[in-house]
PDB file of C-alpha atoms in Angstrom:
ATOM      1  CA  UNK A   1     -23.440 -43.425 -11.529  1.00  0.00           C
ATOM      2  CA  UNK A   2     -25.154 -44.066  -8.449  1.00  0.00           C
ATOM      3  CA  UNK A   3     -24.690 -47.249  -6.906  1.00  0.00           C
ATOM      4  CA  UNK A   4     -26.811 -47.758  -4.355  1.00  0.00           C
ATOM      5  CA  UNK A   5     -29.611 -46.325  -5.982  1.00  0.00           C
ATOM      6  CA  UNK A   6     -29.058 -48.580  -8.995  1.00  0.00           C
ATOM      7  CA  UNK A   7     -28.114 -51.403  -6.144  1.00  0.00           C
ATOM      8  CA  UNK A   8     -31.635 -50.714  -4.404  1.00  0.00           C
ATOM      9  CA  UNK A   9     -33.352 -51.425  -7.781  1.00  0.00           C
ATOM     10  CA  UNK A  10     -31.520 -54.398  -8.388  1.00  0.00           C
ATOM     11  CA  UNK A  11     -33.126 -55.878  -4.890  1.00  0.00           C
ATOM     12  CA  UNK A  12     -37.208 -54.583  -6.172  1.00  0.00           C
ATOM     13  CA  UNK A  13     -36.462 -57.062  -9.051  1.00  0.00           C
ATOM     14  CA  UNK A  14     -34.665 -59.748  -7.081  1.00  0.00           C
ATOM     15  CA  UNK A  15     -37.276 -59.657  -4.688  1.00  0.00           C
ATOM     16  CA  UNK A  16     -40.485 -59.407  -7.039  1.00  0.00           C
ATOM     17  CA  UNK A  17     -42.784 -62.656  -7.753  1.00  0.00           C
ATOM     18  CA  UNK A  18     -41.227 -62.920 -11.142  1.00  0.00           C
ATOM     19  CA  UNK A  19     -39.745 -66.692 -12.249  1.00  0.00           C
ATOM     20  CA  UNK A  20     -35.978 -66.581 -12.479  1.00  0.00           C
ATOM     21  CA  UNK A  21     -35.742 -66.116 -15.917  1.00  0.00           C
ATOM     22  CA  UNK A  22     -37.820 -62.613 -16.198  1.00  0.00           C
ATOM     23  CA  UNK A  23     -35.801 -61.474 -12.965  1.00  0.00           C
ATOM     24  CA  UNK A  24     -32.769 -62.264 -15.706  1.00  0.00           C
ATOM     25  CA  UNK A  25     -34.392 -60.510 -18.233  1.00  0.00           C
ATOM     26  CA  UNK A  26     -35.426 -57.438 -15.811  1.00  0.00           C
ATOM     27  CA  UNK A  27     -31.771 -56.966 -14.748  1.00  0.00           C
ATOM     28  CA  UNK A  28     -30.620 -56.513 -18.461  1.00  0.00           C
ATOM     29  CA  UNK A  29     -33.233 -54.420 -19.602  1.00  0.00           C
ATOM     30  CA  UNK A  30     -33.094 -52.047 -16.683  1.00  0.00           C
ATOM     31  CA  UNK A  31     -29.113 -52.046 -16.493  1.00  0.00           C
ATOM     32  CA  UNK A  32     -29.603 -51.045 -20.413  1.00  0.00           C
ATOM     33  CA  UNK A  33     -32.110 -48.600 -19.509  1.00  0.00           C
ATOM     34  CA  UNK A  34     -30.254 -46.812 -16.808  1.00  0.00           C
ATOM     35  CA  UNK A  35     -26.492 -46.543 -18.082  1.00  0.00           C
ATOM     36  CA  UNK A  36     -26.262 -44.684 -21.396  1.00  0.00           C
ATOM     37  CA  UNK A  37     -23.212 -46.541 -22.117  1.00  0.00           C
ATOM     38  CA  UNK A  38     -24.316 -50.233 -21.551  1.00  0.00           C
ATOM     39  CA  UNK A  39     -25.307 -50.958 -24.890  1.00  0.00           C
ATOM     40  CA  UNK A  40     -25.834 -54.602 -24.757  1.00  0.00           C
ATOM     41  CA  UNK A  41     -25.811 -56.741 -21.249  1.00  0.00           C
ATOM     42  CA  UNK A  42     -26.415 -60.476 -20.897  1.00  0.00           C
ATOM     43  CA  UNK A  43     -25.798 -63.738 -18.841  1.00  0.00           C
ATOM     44  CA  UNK A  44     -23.928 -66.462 -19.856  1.00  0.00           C
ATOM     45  CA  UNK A  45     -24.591 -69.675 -17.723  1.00  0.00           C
ATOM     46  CA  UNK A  46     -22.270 -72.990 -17.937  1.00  0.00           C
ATOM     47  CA  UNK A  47     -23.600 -75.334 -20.245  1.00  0.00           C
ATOM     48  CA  UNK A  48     -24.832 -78.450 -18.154  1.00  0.00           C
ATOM     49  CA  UNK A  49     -21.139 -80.306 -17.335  1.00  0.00           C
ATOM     50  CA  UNK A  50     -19.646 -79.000 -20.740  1.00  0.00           C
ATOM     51  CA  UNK A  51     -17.025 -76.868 -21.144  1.00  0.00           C
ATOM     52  CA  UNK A  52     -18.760 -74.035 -22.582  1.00  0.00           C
ATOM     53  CA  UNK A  53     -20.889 -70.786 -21.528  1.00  0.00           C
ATOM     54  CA  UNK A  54     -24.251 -70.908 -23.213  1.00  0.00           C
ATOM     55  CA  UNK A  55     -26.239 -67.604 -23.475  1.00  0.00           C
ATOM     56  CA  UNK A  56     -29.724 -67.272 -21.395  1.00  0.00           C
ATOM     57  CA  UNK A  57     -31.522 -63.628 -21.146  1.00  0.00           C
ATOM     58  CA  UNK A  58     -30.111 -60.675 -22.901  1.00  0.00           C
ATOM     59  CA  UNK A  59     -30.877 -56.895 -24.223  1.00  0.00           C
ATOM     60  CA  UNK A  60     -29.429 -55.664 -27.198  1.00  0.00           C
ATOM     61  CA  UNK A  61     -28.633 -56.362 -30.863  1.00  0.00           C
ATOM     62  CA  UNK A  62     -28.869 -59.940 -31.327  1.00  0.00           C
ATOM     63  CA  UNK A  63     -25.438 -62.200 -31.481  1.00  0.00           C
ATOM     64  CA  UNK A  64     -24.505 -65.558 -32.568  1.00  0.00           C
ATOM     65  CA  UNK A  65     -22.205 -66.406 -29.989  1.00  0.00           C
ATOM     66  CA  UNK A  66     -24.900 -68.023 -28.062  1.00  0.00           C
ATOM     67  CA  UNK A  67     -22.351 -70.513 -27.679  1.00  0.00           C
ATOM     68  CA  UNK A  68     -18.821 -70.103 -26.143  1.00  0.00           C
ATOM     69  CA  UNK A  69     -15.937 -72.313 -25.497  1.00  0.00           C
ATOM     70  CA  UNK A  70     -14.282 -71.687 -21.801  1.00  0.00           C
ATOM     71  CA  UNK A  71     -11.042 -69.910 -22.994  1.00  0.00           C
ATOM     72  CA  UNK A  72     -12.618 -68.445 -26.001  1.00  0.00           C
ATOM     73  CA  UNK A  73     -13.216 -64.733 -25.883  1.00  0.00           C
ATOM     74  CA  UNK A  74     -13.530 -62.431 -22.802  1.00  0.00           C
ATOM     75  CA  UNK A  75     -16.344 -64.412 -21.426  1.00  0.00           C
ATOM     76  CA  UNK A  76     -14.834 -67.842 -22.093  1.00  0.00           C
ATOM     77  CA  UNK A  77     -11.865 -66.323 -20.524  1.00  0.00           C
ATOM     78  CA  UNK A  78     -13.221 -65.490 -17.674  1.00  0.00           C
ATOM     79  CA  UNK A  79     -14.939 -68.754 -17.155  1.00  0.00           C
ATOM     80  CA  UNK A  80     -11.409 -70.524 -16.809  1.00  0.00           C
ATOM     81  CA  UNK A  81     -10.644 -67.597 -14.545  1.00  0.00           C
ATOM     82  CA  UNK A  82     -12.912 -66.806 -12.506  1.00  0.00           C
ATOM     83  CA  UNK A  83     -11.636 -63.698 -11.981  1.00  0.00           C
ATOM     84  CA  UNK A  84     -13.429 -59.820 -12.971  1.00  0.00           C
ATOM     85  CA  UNK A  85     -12.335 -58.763 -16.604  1.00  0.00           C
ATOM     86  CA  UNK A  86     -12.286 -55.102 -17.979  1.00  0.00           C
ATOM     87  CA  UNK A  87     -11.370 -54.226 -21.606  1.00  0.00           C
ATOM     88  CA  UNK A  88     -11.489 -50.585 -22.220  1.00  0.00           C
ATOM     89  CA  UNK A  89     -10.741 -51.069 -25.593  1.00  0.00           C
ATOM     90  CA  UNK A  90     -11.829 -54.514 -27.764  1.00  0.00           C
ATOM     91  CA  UNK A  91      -9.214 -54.044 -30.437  1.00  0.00           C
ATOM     92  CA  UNK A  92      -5.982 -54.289 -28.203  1.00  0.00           C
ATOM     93  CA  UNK A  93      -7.684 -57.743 -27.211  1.00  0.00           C
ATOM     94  CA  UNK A  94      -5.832 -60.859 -29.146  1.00  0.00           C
ATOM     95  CA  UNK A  95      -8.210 -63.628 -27.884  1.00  0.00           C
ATOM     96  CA  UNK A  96     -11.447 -61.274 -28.126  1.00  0.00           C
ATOM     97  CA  UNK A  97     -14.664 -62.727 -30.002  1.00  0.00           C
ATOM     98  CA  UNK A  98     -16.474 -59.577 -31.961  1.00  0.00           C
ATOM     99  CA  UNK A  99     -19.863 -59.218 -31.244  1.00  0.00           C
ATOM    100  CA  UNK A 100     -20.588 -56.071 -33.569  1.00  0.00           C
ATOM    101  CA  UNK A 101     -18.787 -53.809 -35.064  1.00  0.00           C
ATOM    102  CA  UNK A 102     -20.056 -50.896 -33.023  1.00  0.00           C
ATOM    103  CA  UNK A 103     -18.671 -52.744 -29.767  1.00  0.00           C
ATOM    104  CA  UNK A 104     -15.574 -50.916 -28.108  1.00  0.00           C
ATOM    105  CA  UNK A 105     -15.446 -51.945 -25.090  1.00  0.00           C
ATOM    106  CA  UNK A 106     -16.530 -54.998 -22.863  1.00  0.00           C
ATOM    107  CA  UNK A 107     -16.820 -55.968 -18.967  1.00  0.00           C
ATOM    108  CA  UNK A 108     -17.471 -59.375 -17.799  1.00  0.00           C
ATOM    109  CA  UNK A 109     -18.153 -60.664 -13.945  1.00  0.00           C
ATOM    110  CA  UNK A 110     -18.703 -63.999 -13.050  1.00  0.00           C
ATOM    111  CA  UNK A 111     -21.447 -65.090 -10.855  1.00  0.00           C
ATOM    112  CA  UNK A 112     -20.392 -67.808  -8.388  1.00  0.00           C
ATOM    113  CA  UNK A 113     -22.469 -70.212  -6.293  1.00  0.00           C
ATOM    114  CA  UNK A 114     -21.179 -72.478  -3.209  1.00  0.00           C
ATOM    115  CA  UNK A 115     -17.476 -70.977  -4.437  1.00  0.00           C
ATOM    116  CA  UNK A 116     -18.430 -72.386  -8.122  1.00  0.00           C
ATOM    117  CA  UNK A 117     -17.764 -70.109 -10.976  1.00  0.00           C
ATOM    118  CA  UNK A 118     -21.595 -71.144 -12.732  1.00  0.00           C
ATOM    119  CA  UNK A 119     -21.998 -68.065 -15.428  1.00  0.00           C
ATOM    120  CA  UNK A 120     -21.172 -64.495 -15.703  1.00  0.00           C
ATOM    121  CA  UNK A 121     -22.805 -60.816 -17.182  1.00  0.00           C
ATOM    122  CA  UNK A 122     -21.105 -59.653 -19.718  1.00  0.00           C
ATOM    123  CA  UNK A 123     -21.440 -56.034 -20.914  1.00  0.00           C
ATOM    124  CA  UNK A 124     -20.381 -54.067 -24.091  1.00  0.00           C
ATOM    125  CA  UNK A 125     -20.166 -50.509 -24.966  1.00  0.00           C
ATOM    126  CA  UNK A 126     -20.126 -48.577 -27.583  1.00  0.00           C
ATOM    127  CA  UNK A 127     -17.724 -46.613 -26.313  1.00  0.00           C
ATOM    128  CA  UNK A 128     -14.263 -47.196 -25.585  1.00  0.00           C
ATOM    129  CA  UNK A 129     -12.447 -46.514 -21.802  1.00  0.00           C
ATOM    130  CA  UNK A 130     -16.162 -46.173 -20.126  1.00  0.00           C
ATOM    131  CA  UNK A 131     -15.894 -48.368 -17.358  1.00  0.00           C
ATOM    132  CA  UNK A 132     -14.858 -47.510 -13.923  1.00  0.00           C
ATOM    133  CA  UNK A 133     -14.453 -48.574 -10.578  1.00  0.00           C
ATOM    134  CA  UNK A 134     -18.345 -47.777 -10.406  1.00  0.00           C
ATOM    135  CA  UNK A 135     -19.491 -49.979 -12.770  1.00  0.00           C
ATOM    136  CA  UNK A 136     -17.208 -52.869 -11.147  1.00  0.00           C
ATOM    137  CA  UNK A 137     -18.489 -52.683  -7.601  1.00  0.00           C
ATOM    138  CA  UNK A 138     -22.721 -52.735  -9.554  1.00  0.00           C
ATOM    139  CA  UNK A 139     -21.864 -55.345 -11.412  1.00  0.00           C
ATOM    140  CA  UNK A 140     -20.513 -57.459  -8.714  1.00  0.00           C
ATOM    141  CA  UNK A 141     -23.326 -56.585  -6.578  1.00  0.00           C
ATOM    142  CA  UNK A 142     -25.842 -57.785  -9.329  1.00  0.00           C
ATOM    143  CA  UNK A 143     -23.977 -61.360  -9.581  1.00  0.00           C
ATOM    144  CA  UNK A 144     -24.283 -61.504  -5.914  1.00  0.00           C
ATOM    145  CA  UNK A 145     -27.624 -60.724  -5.782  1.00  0.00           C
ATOM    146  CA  UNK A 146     -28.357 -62.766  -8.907  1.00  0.00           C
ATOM    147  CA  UNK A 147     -26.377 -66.086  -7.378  1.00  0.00           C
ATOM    148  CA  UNK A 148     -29.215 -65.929  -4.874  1.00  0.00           C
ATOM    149  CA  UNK A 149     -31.620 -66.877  -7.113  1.00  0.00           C
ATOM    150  CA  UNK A 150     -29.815 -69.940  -8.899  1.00  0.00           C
TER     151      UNK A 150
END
């Protein structure tokens, strides 16, 4: 994986004239495009003053957790966090919501604003024990880059 070269397209979109939303949407589908292992990536943003991640722009098979409770799941997890979570494999995972039985493996990083945790990309893969150090230091990148625009 090459970071900065994946980093540097992450800015073209960032940058571009596009409203917020398809800069959202362009993330996804080019992180799904460019990482044969990233089978389904998405933002979850809080949910107004609730206690609860709703789901905005997404590529992938479609899921019906477009609604999660902070604490529920990795992503809800993470929300009460606020702190990078990794799960090489989704079935050693107690308080793990299934999003498909093809998912394996999951990686979520929240996107902060002013110091406030305010959503997060999540990531799952069809394979199990993908994610690296590599994929960490992109994805963090993208949240910063992405907390600019909110």
């Amino acid at each position: 994986m090459n970071v900065a070269a994946l980093s540097k397209n992450i800015d073209v979109i960032i940058g571009s004239k596009k409203s917020k939303e398809e800069k959202l949407q362009s993330i996804c589908d080019y992180l799904e495009s460019e990482i044969s292992y990233y089978d389904w990536v998405g933002f979850y943003f809080r949910n107004g003053s609730k206690e609860e991640l709703k789901l905005a722009q997404f590529t992938g098979e479609p899921t019906e957790h477009t609604i999660i409770p902070f604490g529920k799941g990795i992503c809800g997890q993470v929300a009460v966090s606020n702190q990078n979570f990794v799960v090489q494999d989704v079935s050693e995972q107690e308080n793990y919501i299934s999003c498909g039985w093809k998912v394996k493996s999951e990686i979520v990083i929240p996107i902060f604003v002013d110091g406030e945790n305010i959503g997060q990309i999540d990531i799952d893969s069809h394979t199990a024990n993908t994610f690296t150090e590599k994929d960490t230091e992109l994805l963090e990148y993208v949240c910063k880059q992405v907390a600019t625009i909110l």
